[in-house]
mmCIF file of N, CA and C in Angstrom:
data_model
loop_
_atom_site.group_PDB
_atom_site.id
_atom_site.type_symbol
_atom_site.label_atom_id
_atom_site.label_comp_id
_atom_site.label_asym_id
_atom_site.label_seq_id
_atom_site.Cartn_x
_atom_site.Cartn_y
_atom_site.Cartn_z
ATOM 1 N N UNK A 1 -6.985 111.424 132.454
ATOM 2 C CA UNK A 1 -7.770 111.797 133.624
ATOM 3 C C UNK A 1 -6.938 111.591 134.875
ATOM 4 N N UNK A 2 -6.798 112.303 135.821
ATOM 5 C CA UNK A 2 -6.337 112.566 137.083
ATOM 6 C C UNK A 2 -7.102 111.788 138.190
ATOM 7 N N UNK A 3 -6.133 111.130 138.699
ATOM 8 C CA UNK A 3 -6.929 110.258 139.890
ATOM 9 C C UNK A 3 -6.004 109.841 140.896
ATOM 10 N N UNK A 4 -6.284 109.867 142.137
ATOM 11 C CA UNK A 4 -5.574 109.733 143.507
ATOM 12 C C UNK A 4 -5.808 108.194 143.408
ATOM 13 N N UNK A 5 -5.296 107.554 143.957
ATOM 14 C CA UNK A 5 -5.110 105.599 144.641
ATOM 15 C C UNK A 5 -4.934 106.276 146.453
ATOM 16 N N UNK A 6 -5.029 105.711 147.033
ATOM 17 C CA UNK A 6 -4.907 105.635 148.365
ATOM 18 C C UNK A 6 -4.773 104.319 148.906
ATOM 19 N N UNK A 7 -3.429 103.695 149.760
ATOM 20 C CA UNK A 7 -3.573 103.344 150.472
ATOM 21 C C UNK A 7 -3.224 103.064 151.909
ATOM 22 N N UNK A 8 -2.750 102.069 152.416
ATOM 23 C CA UNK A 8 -2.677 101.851 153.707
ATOM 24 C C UNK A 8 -3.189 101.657 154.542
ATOM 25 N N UNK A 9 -4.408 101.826 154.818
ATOM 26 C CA UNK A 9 -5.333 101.807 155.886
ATOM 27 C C UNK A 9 -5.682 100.571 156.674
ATOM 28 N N UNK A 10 -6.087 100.189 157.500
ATOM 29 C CA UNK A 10 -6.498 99.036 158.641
ATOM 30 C C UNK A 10 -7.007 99.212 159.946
ATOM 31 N N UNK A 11 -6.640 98.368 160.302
ATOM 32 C CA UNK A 11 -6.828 98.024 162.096
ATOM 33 C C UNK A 11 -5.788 97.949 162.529
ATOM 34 N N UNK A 12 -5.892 98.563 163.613
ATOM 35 C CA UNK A 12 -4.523 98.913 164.889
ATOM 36 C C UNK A 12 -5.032 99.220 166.010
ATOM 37 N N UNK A 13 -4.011 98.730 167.087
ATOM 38 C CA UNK A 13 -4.563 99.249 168.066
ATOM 39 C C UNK A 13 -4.402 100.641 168.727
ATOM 40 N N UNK A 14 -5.337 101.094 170.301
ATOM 41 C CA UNK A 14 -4.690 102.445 170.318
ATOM 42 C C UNK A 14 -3.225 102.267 170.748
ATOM 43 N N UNK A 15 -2.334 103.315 170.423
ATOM 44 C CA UNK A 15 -1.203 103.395 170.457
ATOM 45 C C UNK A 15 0.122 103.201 169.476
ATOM 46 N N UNK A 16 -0.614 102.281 168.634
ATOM 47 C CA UNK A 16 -0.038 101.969 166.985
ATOM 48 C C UNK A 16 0.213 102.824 166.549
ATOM 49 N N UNK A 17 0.956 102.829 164.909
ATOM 50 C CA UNK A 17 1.045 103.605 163.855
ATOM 51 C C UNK A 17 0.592 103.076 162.693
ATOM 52 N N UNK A 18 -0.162 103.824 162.025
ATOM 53 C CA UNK A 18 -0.279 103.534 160.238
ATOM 54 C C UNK A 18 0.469 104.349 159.716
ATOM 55 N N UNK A 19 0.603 104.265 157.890
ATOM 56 C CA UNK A 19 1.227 104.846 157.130
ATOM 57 C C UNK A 19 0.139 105.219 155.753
ATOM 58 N N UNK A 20 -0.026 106.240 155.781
ATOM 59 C CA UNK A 20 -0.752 105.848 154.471
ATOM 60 C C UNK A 20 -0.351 106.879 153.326
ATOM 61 N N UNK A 21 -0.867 106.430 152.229
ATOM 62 C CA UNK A 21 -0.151 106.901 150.873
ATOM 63 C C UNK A 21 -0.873 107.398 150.133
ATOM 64 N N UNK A 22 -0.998 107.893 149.293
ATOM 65 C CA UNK A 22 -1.948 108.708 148.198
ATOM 66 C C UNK A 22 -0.858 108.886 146.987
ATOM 67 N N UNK A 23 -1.579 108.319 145.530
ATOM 68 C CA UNK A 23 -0.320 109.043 144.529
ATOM 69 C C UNK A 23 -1.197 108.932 143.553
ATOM 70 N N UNK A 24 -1.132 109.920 142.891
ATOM 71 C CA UNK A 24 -2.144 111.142 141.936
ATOM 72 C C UNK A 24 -1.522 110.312 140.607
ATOM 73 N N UNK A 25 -2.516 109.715 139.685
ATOM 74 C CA UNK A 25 -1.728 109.349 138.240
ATOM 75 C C UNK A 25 -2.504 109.700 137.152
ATOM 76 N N UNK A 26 -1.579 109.805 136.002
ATOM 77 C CA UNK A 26 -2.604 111.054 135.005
ATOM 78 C C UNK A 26 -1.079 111.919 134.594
ATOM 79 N N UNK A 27 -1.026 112.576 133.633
ATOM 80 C CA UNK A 27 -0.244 113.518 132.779
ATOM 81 C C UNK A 27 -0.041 114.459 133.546
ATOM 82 N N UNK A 28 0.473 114.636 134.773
ATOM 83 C CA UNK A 28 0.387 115.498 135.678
ATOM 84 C C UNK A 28 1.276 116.373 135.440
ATOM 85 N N UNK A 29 1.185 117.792 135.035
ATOM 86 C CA UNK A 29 2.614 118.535 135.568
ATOM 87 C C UNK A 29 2.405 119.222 136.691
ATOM 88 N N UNK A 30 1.368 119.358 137.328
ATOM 89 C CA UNK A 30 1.994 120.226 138.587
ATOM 90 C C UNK A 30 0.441 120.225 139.374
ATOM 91 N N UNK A 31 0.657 120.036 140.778
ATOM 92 C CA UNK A 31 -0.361 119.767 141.702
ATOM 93 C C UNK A 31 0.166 120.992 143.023
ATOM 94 N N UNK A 32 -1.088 121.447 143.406
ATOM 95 C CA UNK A 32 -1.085 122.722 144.641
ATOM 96 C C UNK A 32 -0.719 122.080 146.010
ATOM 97 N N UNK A 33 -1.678 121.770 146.317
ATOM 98 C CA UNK A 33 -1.407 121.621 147.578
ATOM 99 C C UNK A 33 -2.394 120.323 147.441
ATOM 100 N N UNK A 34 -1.538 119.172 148.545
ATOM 101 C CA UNK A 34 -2.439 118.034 148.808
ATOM 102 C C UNK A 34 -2.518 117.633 150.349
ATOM 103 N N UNK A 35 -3.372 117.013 150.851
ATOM 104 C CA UNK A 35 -3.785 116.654 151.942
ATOM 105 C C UNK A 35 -4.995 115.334 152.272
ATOM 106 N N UNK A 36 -4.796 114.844 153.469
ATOM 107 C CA UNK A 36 -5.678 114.258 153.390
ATOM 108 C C UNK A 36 -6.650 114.582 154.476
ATOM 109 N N UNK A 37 -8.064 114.272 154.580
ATOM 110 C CA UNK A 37 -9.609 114.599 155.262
ATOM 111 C C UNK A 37 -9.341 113.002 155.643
ATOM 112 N N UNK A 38 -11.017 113.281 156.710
ATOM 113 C CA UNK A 38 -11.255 111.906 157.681
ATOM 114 C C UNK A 38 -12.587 112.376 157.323
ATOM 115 N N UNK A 39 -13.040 111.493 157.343
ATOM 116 C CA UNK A 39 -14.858 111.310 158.047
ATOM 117 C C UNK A 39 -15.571 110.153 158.465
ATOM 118 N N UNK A 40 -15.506 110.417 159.742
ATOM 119 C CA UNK A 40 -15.986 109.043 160.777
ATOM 120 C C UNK A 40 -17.739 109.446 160.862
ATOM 121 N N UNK A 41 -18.104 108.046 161.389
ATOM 122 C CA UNK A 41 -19.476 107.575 161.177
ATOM 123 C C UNK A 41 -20.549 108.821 161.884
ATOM 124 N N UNK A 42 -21.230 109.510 161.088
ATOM 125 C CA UNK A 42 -22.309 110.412 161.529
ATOM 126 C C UNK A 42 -21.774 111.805 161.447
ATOM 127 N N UNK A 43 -20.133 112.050 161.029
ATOM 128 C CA UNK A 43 -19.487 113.099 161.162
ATOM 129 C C UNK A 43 -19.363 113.869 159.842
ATOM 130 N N UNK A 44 -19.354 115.267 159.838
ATOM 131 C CA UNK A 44 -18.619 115.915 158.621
ATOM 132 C C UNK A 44 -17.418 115.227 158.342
ATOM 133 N N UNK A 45 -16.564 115.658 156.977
ATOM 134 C CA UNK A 45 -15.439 115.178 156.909
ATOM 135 C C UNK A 45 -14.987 116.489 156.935
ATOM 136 N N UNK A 46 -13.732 116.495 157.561
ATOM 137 C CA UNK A 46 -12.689 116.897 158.171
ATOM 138 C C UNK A 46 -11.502 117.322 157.607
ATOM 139 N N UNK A 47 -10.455 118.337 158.208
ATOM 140 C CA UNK A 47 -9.065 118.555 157.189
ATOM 141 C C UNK A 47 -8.702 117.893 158.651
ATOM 142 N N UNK A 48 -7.860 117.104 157.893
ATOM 143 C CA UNK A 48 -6.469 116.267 158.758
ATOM 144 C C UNK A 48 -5.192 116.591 158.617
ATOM 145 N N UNK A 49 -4.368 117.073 157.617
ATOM 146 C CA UNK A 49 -3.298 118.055 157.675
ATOM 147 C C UNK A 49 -3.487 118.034 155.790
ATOM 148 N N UNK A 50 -2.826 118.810 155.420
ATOM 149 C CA UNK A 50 -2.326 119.348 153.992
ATOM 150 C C UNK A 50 -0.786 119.942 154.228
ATOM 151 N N UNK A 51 -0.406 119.930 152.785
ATOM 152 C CA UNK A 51 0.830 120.451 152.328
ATOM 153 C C UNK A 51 0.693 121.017 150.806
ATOM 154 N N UNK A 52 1.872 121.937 151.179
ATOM 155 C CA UNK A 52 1.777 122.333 149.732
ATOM 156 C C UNK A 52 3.241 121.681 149.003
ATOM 157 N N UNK A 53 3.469 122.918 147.729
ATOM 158 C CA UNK A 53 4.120 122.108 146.733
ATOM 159 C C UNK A 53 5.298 122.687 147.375
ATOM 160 N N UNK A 54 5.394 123.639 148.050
ATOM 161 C CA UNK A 54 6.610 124.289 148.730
ATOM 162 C C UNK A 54 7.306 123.078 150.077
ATOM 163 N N UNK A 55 6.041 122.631 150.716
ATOM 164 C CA UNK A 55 6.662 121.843 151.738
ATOM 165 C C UNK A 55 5.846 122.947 152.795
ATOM 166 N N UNK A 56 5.214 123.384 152.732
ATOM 167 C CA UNK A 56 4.254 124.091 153.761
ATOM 168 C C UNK A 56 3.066 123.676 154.571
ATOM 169 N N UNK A 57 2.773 122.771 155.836
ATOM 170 C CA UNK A 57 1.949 122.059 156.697
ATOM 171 C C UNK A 57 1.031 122.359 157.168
ATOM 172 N N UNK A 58 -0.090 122.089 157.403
ATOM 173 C CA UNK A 58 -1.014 122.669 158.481
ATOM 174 C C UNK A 58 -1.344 121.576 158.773
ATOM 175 N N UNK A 59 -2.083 120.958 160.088
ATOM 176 C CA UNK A 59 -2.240 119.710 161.047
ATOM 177 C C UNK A 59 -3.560 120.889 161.818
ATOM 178 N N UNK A 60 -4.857 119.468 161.961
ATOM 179 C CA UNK A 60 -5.618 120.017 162.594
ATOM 180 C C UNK A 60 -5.115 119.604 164.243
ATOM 181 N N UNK A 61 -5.383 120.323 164.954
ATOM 182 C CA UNK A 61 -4.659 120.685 166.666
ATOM 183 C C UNK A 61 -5.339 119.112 166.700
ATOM 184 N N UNK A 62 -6.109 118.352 166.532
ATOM 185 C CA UNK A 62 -6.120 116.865 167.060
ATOM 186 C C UNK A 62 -5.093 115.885 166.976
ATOM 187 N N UNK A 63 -4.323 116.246 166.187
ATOM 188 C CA UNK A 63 -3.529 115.401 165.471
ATOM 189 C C UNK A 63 -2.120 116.085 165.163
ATOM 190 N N UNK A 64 -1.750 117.426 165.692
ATOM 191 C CA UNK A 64 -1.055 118.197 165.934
ATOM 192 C C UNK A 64 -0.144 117.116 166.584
ATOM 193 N N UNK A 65 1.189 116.726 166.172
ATOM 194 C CA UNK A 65 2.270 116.438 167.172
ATOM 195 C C UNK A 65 1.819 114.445 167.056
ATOM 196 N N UNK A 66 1.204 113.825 166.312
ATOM 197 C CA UNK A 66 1.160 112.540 166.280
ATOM 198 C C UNK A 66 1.218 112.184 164.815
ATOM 199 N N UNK A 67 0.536 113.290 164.002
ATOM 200 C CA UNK A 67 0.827 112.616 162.752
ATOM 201 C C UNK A 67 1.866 113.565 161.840
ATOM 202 N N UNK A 68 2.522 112.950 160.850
ATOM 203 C CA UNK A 68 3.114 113.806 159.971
ATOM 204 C C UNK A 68 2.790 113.761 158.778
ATOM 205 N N UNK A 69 2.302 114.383 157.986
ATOM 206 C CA UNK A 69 2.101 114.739 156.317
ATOM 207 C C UNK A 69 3.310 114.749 155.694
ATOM 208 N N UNK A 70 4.126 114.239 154.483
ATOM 209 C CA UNK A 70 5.044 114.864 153.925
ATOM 210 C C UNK A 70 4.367 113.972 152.278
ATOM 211 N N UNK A 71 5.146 114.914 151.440
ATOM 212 C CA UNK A 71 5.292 114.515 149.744
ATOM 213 C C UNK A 71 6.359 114.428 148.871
ATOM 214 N N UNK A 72 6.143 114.110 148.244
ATOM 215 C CA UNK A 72 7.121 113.371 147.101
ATOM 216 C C UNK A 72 6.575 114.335 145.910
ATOM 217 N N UNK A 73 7.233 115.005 145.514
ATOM 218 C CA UNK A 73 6.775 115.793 144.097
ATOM 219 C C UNK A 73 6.928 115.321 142.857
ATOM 220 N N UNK A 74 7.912 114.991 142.783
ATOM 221 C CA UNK A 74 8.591 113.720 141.610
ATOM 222 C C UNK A 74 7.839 113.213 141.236
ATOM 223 N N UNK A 75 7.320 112.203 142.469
ATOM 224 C CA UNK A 75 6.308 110.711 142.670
ATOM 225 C C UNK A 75 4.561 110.960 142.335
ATOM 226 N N UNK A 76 4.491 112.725 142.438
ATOM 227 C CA UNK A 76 2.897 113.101 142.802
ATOM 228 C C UNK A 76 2.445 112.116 144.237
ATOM 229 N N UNK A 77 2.941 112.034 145.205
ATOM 230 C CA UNK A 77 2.289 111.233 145.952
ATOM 231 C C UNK A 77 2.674 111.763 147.357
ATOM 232 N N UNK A 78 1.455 112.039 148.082
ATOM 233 C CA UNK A 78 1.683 112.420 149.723
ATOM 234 C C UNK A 78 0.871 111.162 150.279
ATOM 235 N N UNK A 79 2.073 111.414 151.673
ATOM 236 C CA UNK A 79 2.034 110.462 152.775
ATOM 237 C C UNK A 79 1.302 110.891 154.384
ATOM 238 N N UNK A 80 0.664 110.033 154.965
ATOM 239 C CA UNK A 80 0.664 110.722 156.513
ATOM 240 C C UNK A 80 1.239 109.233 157.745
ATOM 241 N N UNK A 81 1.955 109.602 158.139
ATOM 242 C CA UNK A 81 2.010 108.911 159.481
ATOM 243 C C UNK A 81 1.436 109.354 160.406
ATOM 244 N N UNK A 82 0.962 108.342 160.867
ATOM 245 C CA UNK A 82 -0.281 108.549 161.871
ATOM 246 C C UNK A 82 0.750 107.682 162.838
ATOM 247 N N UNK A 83 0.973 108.302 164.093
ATOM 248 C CA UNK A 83 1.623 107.766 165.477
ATOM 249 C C UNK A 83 0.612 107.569 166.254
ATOM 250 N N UNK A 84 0.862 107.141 167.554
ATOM 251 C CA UNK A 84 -0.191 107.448 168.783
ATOM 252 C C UNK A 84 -1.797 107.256 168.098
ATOM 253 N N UNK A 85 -2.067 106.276 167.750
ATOM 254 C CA UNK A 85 -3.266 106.632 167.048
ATOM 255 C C UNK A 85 -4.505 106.064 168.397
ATOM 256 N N UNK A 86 -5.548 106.795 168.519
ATOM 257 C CA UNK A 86 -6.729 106.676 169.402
ATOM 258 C C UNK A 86 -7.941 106.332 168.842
ATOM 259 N N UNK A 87 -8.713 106.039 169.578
ATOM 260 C CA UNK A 87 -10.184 105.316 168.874
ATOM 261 C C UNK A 87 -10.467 106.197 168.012
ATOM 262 N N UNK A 88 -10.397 107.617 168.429
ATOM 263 C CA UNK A 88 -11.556 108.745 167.844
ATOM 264 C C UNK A 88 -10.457 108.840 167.036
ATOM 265 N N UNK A 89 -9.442 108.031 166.504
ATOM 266 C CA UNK A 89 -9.032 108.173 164.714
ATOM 267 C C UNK A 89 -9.820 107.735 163.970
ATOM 268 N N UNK A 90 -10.204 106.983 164.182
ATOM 269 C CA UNK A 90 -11.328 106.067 163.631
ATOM 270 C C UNK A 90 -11.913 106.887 162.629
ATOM 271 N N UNK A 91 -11.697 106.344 160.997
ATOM 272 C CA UNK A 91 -12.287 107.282 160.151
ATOM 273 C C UNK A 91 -12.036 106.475 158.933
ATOM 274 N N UNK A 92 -12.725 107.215 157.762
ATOM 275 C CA UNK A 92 -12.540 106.680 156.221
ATOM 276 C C UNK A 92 -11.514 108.093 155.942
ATOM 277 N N UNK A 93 -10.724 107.989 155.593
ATOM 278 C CA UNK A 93 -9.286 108.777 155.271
ATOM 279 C C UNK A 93 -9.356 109.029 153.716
ATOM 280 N N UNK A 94 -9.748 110.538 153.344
ATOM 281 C CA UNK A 94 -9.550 110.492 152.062
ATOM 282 C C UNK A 94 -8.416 111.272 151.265
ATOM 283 N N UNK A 95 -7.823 111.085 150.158
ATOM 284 C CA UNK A 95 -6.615 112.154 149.745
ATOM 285 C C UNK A 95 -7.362 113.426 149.217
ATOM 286 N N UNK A 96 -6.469 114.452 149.107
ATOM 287 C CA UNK A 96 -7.266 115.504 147.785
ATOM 288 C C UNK A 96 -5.870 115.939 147.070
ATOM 289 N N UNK A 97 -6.275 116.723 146.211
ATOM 290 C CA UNK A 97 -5.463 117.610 145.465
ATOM 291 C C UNK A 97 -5.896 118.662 144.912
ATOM 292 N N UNK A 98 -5.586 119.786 145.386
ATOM 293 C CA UNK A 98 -6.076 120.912 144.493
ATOM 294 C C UNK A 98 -5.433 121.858 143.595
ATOM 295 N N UNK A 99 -5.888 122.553 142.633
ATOM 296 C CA UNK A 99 -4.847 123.302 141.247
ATOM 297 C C UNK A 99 -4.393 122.088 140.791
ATOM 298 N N UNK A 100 -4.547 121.054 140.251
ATOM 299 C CA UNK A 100 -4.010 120.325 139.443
ATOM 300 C C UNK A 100 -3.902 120.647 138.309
ATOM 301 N N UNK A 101 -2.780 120.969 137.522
ATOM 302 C CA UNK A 101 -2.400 120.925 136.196
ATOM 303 C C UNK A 101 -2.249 119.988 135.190
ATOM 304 N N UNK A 102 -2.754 119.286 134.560
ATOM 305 C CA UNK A 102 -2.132 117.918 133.881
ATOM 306 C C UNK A 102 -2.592 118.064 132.329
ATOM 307 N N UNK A 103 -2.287 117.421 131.524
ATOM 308 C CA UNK A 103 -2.017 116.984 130.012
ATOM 309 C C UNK A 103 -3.532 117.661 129.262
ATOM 310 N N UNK A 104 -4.423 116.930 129.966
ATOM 311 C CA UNK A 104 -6.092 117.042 129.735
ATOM 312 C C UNK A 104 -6.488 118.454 130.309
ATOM 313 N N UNK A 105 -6.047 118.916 130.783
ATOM 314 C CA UNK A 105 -6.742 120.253 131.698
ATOM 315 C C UNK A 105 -5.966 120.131 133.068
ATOM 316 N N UNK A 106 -7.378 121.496 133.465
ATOM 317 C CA UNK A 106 -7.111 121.693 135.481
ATOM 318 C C UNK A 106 -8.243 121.276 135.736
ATOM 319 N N UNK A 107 -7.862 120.821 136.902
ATOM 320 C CA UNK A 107 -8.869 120.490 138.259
ATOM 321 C C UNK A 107 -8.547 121.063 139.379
ATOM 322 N N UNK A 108 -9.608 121.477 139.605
ATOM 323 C CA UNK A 108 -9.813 122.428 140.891
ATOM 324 C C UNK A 108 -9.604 121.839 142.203
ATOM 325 N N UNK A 109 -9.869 120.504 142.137
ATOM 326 C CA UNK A 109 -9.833 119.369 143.140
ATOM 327 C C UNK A 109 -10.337 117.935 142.765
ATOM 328 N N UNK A 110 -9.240 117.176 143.455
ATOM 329 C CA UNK A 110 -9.416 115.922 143.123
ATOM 330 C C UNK A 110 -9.933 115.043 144.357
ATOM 331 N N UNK A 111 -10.582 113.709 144.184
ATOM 332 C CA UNK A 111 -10.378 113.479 145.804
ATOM 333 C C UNK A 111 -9.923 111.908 145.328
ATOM 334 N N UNK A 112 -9.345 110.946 146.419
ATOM 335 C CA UNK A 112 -9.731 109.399 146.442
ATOM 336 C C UNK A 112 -10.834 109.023 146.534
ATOM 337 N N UNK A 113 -10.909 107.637 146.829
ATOM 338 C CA UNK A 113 -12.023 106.514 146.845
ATOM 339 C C UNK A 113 -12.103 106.651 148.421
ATOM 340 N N UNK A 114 -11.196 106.717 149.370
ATOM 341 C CA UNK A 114 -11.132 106.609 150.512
ATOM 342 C C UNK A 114 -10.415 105.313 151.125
ATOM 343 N N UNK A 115 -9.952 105.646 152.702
ATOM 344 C CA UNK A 115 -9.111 103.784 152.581
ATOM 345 C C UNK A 115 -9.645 104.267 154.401
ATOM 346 N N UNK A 116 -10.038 102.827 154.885
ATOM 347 C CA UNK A 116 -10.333 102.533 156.147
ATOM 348 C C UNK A 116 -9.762 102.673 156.889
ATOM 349 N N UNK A 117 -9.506 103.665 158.461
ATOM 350 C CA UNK A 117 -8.766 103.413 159.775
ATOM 351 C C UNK A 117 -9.480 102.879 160.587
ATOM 352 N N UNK A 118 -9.121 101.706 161.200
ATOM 353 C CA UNK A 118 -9.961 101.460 162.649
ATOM 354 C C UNK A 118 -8.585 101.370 163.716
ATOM 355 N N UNK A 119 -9.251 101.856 164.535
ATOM 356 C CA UNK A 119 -8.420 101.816 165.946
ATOM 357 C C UNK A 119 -8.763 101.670 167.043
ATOM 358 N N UNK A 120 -8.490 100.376 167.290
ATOM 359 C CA UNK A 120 -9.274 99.550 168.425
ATOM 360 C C UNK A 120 -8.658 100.217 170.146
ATOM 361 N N UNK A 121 -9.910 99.803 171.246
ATOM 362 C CA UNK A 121 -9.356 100.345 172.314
ATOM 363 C C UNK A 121 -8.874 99.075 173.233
#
C-alpha cells in the first residue's frame, strides 16, 4: 500500500523559513505529479505548488517567489521551502500524489496525514 509521511512542520515566526518533506513508501515504480495543499481554519484546502515527474512547477501567485517545490525521484519524495513565511501561512500542509504506479496497483491520488504550520506575528 502507498502512503505519503510528511514532515517538518512548526512554529516560526513571520519572516522565517520551514522545510518540509513528503516521501511516498510502498512498491512504487512511478508517481505523476506531486504537490503539496494547505487548509487553514474555516478554509477550503488549497493547491500550494505541485511538480511533476519532468521537473515542471506551478506555485499559487500567494506564494509565488517565497516558496520552492522541488523532488527527488529516486527518493519518491517532494520538498517545499517555505521563505518569508506570513501569518496567513498558517495552515495544516498536506502532500498528494497523483497516477501512482506501484507493485499493488494505481492510485489516482494519494494524500498525507497532514503536518502543522504556524506562523506567528
Amino acid at each position: 500500500q502507498v502512503q505519503l509521511v510528511e514532515s517538518g512542520g512548526g512554529l516560526v515566526q513571520a519572516g522565517g523559513s520551514l522545510r518540509l518533506s513528503c516521501a511516498a513508501s510502498g512498491s512504487i515504480f512511478s508517481i505523476n505529479a506531486m504537490g503539496w495543499y494547505r487548509q487553514a481554519p474555516g478554509k477550503q484546502r488549497e493547491l500550494v505548488a505541485s511538480i511533476t515527474s519532468g521537473g515542471s512547477t506551478n506555485y499559487a501567485d500567494s506564494v509565488q517567489g517565497r516558496f520552492t517545490i522541488s523532488r527527488d525521484n529516486a527518493k519518491n519524495t517532494v520538498y517545499l521551502q517555505m521563505n518569508s513565511l506570513k501569518p496567513e501561512d498558517t495552515a495544516v500542509y498536506y502532500c498528494n500524489a497523483d497516477n501512482v504506479v506501484a507493485e499493488d496497483g494505481g492510485y489516482l491520488e494519494v494524500w498525507g496525514q497532514g503536518t502543522l504550520v504556524t506562523v506567528s506575528s
